[in-house]
Coordinates of C-alpha atoms in Angstrom, one line a residue:
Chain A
X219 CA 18.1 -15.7 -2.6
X220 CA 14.3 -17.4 -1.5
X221 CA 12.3 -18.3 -4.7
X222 CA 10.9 -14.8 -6.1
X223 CA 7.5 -15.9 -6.6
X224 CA 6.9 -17.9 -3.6
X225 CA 3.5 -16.5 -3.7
X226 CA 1.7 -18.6 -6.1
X227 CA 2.8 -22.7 -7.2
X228 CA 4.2 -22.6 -10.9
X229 CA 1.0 -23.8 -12.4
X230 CA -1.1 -20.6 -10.7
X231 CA 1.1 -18.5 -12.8
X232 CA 0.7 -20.7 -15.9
X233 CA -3.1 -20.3 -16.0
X234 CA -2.4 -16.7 -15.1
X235 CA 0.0 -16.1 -17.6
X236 CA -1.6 -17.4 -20.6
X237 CA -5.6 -18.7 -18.9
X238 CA -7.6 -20.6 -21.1
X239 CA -11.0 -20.2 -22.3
X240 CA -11.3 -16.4 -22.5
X241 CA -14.0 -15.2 -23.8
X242 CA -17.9 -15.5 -24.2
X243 CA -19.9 -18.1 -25.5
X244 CA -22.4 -16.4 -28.5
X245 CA -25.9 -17.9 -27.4
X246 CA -24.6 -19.6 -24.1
X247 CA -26.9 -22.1 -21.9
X248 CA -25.9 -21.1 -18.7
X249 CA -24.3 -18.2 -17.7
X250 CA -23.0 -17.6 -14.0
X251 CA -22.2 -13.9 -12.9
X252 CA -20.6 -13.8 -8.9
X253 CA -18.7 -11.8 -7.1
X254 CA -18.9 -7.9 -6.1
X255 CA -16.7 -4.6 -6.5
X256 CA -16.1 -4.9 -2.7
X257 CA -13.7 -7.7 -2.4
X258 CA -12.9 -7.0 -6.3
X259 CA -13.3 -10.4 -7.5
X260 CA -15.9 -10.7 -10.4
X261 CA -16.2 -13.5 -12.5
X262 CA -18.6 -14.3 -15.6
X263 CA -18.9 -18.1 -16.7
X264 CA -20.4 -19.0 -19.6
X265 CA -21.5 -22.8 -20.4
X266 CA -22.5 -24.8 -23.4
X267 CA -24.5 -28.3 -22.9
X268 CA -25.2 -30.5 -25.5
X269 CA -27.4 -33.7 -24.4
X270 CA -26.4 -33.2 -20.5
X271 CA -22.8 -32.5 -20.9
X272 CA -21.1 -29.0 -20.8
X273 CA -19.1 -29.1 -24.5
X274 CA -17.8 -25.5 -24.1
X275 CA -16.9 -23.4 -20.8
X276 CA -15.7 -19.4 -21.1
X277 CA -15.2 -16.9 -19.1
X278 CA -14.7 -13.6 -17.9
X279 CA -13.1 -11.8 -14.8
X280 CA -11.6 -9.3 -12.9
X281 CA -10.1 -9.7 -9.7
X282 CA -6.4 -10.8 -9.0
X283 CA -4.0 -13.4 -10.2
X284 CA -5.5 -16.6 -8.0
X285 CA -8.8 -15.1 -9.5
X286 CA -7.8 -15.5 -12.7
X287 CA -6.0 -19.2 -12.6
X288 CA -9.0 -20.5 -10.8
X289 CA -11.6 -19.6 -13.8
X290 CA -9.2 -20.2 -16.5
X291 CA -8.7 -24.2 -14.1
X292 CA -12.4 -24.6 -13.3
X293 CA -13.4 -24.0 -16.9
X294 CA -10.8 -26.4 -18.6
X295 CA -12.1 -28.8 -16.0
X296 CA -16.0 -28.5 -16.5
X297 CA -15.4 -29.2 -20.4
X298 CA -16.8 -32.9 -21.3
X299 CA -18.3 -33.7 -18.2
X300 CA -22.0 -34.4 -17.2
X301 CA -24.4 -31.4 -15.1
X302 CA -23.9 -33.9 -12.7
X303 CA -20.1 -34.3 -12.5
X304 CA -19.9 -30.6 -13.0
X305 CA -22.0 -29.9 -9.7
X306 CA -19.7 -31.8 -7.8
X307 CA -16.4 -29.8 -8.3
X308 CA -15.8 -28.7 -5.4
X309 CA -13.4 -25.7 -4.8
X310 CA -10.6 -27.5 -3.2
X311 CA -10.5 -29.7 -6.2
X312 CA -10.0 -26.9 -8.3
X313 CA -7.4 -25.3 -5.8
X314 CA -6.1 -28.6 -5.8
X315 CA -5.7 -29.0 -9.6
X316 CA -3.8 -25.7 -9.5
X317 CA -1.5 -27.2 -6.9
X318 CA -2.9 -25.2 -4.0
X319 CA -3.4 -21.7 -3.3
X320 CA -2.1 -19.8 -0.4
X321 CA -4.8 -20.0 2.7
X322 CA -5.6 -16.1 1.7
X323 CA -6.3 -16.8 -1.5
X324 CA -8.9 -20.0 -0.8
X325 CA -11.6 -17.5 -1.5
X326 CA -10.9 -17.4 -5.2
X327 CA -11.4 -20.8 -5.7
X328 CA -14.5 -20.3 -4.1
X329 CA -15.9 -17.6 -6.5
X330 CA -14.9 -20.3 -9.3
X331 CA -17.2 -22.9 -7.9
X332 CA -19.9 -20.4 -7.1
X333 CA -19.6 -19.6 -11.0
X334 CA -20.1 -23.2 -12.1
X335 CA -22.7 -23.8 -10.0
X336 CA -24.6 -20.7 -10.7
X337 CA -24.1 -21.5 -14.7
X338 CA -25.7 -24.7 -14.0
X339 CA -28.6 -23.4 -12.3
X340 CA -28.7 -20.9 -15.3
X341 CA -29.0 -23.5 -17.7
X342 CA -31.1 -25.9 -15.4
X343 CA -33.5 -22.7 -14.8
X344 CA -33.8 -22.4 -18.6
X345 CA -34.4 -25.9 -19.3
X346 CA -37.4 -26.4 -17.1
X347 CA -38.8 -23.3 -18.7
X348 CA -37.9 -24.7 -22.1
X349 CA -40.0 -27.6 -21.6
X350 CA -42.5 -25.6 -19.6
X351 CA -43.0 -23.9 -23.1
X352 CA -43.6 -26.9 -25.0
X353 CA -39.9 -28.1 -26.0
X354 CA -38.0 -26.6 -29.0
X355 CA -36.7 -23.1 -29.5
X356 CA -39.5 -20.5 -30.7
X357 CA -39.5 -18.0 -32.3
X358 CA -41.0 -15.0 -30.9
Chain B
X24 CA 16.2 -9.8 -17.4
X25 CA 17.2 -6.8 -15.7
X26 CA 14.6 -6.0 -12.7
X27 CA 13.3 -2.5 -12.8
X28 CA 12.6 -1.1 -8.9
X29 CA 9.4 1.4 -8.8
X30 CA 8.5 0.6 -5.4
X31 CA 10.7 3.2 -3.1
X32 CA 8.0 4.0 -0.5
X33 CA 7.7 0.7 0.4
X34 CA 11.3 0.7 1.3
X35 CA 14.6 1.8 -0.4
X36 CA 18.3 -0.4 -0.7
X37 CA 20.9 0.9 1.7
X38 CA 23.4 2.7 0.1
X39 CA 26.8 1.1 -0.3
X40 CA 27.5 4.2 1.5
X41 CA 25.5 3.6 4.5
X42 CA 26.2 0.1 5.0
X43 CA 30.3 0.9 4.7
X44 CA 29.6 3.5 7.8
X45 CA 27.7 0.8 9.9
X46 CA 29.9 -2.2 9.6
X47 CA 32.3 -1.6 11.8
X48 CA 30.2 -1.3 14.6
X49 CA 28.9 -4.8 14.3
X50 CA 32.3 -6.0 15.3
X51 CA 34.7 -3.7 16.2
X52 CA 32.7 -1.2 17.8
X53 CA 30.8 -3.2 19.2
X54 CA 29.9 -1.8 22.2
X55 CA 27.1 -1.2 24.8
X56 CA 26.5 2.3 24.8
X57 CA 25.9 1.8 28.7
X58 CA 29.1 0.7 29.4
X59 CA 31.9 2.9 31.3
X60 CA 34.6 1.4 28.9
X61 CA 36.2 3.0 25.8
X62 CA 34.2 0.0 23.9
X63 CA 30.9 1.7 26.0
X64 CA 31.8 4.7 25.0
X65 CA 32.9 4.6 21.2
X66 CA 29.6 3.7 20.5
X67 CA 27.6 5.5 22.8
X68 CA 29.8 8.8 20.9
X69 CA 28.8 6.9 17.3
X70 CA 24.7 7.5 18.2
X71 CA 25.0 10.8 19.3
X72 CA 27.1 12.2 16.8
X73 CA 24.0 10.2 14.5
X74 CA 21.5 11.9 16.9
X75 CA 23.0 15.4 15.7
X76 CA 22.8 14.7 12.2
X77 CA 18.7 13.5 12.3
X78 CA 18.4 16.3 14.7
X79 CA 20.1 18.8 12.0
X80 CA 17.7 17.2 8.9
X81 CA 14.4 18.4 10.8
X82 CA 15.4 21.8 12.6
X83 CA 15.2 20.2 16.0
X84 CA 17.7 19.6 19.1
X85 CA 19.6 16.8 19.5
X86 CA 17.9 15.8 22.8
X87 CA 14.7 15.9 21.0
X88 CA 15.4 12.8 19.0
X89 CA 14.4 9.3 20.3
X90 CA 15.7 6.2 18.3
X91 CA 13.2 4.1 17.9
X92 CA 12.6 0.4 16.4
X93 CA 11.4 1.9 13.1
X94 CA 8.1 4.6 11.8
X95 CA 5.8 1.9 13.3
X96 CA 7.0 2.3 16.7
X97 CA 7.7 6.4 16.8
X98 CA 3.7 6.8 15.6
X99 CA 2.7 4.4 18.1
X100 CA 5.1 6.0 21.0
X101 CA 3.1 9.7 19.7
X102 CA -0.2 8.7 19.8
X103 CA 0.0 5.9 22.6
X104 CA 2.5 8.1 24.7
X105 CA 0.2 10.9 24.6
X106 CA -3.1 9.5 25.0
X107 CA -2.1 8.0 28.3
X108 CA 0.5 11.3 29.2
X109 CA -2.5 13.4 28.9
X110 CA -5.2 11.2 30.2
X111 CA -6.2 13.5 32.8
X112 CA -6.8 16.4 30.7
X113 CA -9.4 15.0 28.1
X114 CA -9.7 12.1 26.2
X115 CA -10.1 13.0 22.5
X116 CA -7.8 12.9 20.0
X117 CA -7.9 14.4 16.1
X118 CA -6.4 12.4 13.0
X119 CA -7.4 12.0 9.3
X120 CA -9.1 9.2 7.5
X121 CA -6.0 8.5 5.4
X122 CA -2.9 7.8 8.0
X123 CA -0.7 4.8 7.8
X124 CA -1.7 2.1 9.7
X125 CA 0.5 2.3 12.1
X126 CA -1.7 5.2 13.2
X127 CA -5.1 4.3 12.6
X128 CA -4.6 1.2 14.7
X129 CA -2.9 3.0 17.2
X130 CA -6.0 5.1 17.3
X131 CA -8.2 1.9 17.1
X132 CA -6.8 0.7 20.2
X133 CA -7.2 3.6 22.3
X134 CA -11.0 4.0 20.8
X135 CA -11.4 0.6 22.4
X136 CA -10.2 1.6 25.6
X137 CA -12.6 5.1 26.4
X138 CA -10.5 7.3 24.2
X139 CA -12.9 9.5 21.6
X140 CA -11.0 9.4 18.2
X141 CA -12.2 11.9 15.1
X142 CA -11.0 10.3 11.6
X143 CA -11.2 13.6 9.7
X144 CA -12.1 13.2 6.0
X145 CA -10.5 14.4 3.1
X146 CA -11.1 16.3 -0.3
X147 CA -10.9 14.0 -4.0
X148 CA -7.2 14.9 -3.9
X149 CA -6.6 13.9 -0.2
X150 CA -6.3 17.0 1.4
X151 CA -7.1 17.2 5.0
X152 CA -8.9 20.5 5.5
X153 CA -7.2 22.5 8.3
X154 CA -11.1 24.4 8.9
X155 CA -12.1 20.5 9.8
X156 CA -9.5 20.8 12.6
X157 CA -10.5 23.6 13.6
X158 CA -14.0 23.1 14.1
X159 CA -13.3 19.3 15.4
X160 CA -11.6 21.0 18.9
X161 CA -13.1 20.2 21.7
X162 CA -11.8 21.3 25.4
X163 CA -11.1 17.7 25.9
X164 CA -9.2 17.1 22.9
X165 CA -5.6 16.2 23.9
X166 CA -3.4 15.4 20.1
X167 CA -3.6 15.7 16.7
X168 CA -2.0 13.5 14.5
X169 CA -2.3 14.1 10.6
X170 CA 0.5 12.9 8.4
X171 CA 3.1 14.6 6.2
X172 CA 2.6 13.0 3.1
X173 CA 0.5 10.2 2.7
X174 CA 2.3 7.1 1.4
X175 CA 0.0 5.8 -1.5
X176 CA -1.2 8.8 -3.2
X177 CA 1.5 11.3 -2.5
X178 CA -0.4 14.4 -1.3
X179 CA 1.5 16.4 0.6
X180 CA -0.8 17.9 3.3
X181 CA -1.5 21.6 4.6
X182 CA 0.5 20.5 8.0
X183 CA 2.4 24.2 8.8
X184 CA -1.4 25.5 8.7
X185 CA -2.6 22.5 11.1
X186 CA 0.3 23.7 13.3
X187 CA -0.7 27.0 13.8
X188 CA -4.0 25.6 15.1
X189 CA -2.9 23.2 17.1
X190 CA -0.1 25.6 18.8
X191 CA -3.0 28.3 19.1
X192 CA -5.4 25.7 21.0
X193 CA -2.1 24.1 22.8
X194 CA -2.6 20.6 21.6
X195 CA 0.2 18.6 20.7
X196 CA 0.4 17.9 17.4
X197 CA 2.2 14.8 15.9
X198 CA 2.9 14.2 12.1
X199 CA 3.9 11.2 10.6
X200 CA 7.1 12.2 8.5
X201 CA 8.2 8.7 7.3
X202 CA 7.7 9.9 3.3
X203 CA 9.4 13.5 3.7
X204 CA 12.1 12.9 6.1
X205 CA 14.8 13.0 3.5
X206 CA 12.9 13.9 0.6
X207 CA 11.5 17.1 0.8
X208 CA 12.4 19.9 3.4
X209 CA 10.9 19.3 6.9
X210 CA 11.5 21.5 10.1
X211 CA 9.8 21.1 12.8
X212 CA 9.3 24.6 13.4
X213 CA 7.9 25.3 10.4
X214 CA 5.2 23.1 10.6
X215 CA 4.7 23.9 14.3
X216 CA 4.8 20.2 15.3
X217 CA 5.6 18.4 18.8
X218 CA 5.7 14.8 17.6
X219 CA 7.8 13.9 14.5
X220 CA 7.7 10.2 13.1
X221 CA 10.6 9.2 10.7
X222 CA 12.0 6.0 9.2
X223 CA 15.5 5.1 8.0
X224 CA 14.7 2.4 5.6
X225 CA 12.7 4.8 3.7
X226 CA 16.0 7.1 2.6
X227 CA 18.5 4.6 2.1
X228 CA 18.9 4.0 5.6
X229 CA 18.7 0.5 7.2
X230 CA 15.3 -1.6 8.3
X231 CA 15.0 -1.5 11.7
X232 CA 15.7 1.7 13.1
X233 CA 13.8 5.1 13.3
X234 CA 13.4 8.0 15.4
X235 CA 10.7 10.1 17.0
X236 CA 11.3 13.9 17.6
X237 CA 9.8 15.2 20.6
X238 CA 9.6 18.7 21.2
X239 CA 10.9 19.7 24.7
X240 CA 7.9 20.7 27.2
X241 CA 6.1 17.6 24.9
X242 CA 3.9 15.3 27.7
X243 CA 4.0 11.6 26.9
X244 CA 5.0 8.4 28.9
X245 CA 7.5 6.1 27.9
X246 CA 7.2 3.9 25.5
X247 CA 8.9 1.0 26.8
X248 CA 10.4 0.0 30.1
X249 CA 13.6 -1.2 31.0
X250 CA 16.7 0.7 31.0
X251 CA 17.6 4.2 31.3
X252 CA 18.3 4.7 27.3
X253 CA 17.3 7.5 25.4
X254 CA 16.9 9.8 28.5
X255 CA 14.5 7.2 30.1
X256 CA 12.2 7.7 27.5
X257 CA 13.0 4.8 25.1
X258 CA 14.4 1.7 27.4
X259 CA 16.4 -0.9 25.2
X260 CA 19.9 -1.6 24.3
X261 CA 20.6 0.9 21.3
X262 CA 20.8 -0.8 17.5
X263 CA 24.0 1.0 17.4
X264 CA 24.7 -0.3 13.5
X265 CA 21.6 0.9 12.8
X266 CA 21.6 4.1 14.5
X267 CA 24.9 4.9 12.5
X268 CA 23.7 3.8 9.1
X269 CA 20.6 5.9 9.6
X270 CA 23.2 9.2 10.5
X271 CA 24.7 8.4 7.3
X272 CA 21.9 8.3 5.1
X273 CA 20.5 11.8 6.5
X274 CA 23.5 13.3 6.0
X275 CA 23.6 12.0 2.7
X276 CA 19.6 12.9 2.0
X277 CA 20.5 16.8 3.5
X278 CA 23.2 17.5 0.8
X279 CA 21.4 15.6 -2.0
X280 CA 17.9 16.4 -1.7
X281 CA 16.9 19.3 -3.5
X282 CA 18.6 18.4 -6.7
X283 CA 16.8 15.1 -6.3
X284 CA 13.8 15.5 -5.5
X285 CA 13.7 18.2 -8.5
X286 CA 15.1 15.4 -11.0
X287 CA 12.3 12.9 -9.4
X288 CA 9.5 15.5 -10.2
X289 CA 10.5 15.8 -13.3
X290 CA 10.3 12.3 -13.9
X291 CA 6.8 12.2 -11.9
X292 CA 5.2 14.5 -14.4
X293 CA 7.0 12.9 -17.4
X294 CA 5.8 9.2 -16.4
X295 CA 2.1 10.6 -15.0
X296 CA 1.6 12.8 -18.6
X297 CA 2.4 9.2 -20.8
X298 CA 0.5 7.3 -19.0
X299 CA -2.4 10.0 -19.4
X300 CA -1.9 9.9 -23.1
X301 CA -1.3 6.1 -23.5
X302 CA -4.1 4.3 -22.1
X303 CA -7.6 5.3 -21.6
X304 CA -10.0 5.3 -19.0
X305 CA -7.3 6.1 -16.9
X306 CA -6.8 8.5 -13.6
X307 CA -4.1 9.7 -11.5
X308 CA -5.2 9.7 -7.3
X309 CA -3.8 12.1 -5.6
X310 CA -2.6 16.3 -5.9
X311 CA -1.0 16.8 -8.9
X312 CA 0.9 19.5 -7.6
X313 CA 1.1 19.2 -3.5
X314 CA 3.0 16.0 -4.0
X315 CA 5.8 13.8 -3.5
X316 CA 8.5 13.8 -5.9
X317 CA 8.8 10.5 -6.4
X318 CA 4.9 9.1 -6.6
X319 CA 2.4 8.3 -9.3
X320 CA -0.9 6.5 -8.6
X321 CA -3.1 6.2 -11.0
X322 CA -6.9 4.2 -11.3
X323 CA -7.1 2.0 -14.3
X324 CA -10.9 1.2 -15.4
X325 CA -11.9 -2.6 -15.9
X326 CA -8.8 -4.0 -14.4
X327 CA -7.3 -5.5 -11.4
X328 CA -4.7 -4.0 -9.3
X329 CA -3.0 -7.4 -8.1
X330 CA -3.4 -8.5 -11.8
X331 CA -1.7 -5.6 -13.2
X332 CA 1.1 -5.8 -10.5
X333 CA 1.9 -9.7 -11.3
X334 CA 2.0 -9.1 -15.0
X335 CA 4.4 -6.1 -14.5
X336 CA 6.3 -8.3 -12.5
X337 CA 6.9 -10.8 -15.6
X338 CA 8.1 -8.0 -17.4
X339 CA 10.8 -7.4 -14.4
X340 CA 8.8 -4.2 -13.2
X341 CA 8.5 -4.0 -9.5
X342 CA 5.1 -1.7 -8.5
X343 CA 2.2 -2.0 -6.0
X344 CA -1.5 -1.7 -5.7
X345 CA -4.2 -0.3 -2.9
X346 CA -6.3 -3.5 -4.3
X347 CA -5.9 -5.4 -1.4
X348 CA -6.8 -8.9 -2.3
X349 CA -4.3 -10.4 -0.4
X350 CA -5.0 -8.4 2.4
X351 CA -7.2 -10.6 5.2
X352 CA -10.3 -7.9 5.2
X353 CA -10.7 -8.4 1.0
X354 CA -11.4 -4.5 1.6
X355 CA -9.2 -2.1 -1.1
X356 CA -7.2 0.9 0.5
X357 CA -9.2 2.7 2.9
X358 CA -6.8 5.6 1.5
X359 CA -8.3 5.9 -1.9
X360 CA -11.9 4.8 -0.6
X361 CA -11.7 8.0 1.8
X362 CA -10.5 10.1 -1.1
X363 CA -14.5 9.4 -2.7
X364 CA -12.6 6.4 -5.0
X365 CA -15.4 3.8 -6.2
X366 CA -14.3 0.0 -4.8
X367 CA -13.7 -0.6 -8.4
X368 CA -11.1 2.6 -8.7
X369 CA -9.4 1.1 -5.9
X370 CA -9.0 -2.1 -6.7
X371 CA -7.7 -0.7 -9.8
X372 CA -5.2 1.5 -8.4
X373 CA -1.5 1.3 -9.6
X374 CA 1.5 2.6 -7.9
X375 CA 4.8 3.3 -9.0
X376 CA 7.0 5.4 -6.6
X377 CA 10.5 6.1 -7.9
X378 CA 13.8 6.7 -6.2
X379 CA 17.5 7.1 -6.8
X380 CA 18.5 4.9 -9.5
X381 CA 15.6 5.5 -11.5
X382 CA 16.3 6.5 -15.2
X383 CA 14.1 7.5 -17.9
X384 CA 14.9 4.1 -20.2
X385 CA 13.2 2.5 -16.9
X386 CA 10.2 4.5 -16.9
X387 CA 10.3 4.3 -21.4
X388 CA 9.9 0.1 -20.3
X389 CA 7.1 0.7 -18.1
X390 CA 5.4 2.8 -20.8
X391 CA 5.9 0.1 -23.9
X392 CA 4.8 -2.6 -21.4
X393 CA 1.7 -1.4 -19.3
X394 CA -0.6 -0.6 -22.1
X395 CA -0.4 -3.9 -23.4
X396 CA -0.8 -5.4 -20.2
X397 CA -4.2 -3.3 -19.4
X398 CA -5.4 -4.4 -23.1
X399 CA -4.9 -7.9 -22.2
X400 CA -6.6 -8.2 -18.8
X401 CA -9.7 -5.6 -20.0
X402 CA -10.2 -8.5 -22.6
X403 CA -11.1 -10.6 -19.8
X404 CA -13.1 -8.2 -17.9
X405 CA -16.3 -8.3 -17.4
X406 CA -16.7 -5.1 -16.2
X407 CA -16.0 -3.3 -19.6
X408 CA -18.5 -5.9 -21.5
X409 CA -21.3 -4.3 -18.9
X410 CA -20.7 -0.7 -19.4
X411 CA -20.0 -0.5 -22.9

């Protein structure tokens, strides 16, 4: 009989079956919310940085198995590296690290980049305004 | 691990039975029913005596059965065959917001081409009202097509009251029988019907082979060309094999289907009443009465309908889902969205349809193993973090 889960490589369902990085980040830096009800993928990414490189990643999401594999891939991936090396993850290098995904599917990967790059903005948003303020955290 | 099937109205095995009847006419029998010979003629006597026994399961004639290529192809042959049988006469043509597709596109098509197409909505349990018909008759209105039973939800719709309409303005009337035929009783006098769709592969029967019933004085053209087959309605060498094979398994569905479909509802209400009780946030789509025997659908909040299907399927438990992910359009089931479902509901949705060999220690499995599964992926939703 023709493999039974032809559907998605072995290391989809990995991430899938046991995804990494669940979770929120208490007092994150950048936090990327895409995705919409309609096409019922939504996924939450939470980053911290720490001198200009992201030293944790978590996230949250619904949507369907590639949905899943792709934040638990992107987030394992964005850990350690620079804003800058972060912004250039591209979605097919995160498909790619996941040994593909079938062409329906490509969106998902898509949504994960989105998610990293909208965390990044988050925390680059916050940043400016942090020094804006006059540096430092206040306290209100 | 032991794979546990819950996925009958997608399609059913063939019954050892079934397949025994239809394996001799692959290669003994293997005749043209066209031909003068006894080789021609063997076969041509196996499809009739088949055409009797689908003929007998519905109430109808025997020359009111067409074999067709499967359900797809019989709704196409209804709507298509009428639309362009009764062109002259009007142009508008009646059908509900929850058919298979088979229909809708069918419909699509014909909207494309000048035809006037009224997708009738339905109530939160998916009930076509027959008043909507009613008032939705114009004097150019030429068919009616609402389905049976509508394959994802289960609801059985009011189709001997559409009948009566339809028979009272004389419009043909068509209903898409592919989840009944076999299941539940079905005659097509009854339910006052012209156009009958049915599929073998969905009671034990082969892939491959269905039938249309036609009511005699019904206007349609052909729907293909070719031959003289199936009283020039139907051109194409007949799938004799499958023909047989689909005999068999009516015959078998006639003598076993009331004591079945009474041990499936059973098993319906058992599964649909735990699951109520087990998880939360939790709700079952469809009439809870006015139903298959054999379906459950339920909405599960916060979670994913692919998600939940892939993680039942480690567990060896074979369902389906109306979130249609993997579907090109990224839009959920047009089904539930009719029935008032939110996108999230959809996407949520969760179907288990059971069938002849399942037990209660199968459905017991799907009860220790679904709550966990919901638990585990509503820990990664963001959806319950924002409403909580």
């Amino acid at each position: 009989m023709p493999d039974v889960r032809s559907l998605y490589s072995e290391k989809v369902m990995e991430h899938f079956r046991n995804p990494r990085n669940v979770g929120e980040i208490e007092n994150p830096d950048g936090i990327g919310h895409v995705g919409n009800p309609v096409c019922g993928d939504i996924m939450e990414l939470y980053i911290k940085v720490n001198n200009g490189t992201i030293i944790d990643a978590k996230f949250k999401t619904f949507g369907c198995g590639a949905a899943i594999a792709t934040s638990s891939m992107v987030t394992e991936m964005v850990k350690g590296k620079s804003i800058e090396e972060a912004l250039g993850i591209s979605n097919r290098a995160v498909a790619q690290a996941l040994d593909g995904l079938p062409p329906i599917k490509m969106h998902c990967s898509v949504l994960a980049e989105e998610a990293l790059k909208s965390a990044i903005e988050d925390y680059l948003d916050k940043s400016e305004k942090r020094s804006a303020d006059g540096e430092g955290e206040r306290t209100p | 691990m032991k794979r546990i099937y819950l996925d009958y109205a997608a399609t059913t095995p063939t019954r050892p039975e079934v397949v025994k009847a239809m394996l001799p006419y692959f290669t003994d029998a293997f005749g043209n029913p066209s031909a003068i010979h006894s080789y021609g003629q063997e076969a041509k006597g196996a499809v009739e005596e088949a055409r009797v026994k689908v003929a007998d399961l519905i109430g109808a004639r025997d020359e009111e059965i067409v074999f067709t290529s499967g359900g797809t192809e019989a709704d196409n042959f209804a709507i298509k065959g009428v639309a362009y049988g009764k062109e002259s006469k009007g142009n508008h043509i009646i059908t509900s917001s929850i058919e298979h597709h088979a229909v809708i596109e069918a419909c699509k098509f014909l909207e494309r081409r000048g035809f006037n197409i009224t997708y009738l909505p339905v109530d939160a349990y998916g009930l076509v009202a027959p008043d909507d018909v009613r008032k939705t008759i114009t004097d150019k209105t030429i068919l009616i097509s609402v389905m049976h039973a509508n394959n994802e939800m289960g609801t059985i719709e009011p189709i001997a009251e559409i009948g009566r309409i339809a028979k009272e303005a004389e419009i043909h009337f068509h209903t898409d029988a592919v989840q009944t035929a076999g299941h539940v009783p079905v005659d097509v006098d009854e339910l006052g019907v012209d156009l009958l769709s049915m599929s073998a592969h969905k009671l034990y029967g082969p892939k491959g082979v269905g039938a249309l019933y036609i009511r005699k004085g019904t206007k349609l053209v052909s729907f293909m060309h070719g031959g003289g087959q199936e009283r020039r309605r139907r051109a194409s060498t007949e799938n004799v094999p499958g023909i047989v094979g689909f005999g068999k398994a009516v015959e078998l569905a006639k003598q076993e289907m009331n004591e079945e479909a009474e041990r499936l509802s059973y098993l319906r209400d058992q599964l649909i009443k735990s699951l109520l009780e087990r998880i939360d946030r939790i709700c079952l789509n469809g009439h809870p009465t006015s139903r298959l025997p054999n379906n459950v659908n339920v909405s599960i909040d916060f979670v994913e309908g692919e998600s939940m299907c892939l993680n039942l399927d480690l567990e060896g438990i074979c369902a389906s889902t109306g979130s249609a992910c993997s579907s090109a359009s990224l839009e959920p089931s047009h089904i539930l969205l009719a029935m008032g479902l939110s996108h999230e509901q959809a996407h949520g949705s969760l179907r288990f349809t059971l069938g002849r060999w399942t037990t209660e220690e199968e459905l017991a499995r799907v009860l220790d193993v679904l709550p966990q599964i919901v638990t585990k992926l509503r820990a990664m939703s963001p959806l319950l973090k924002s409403r909580r």
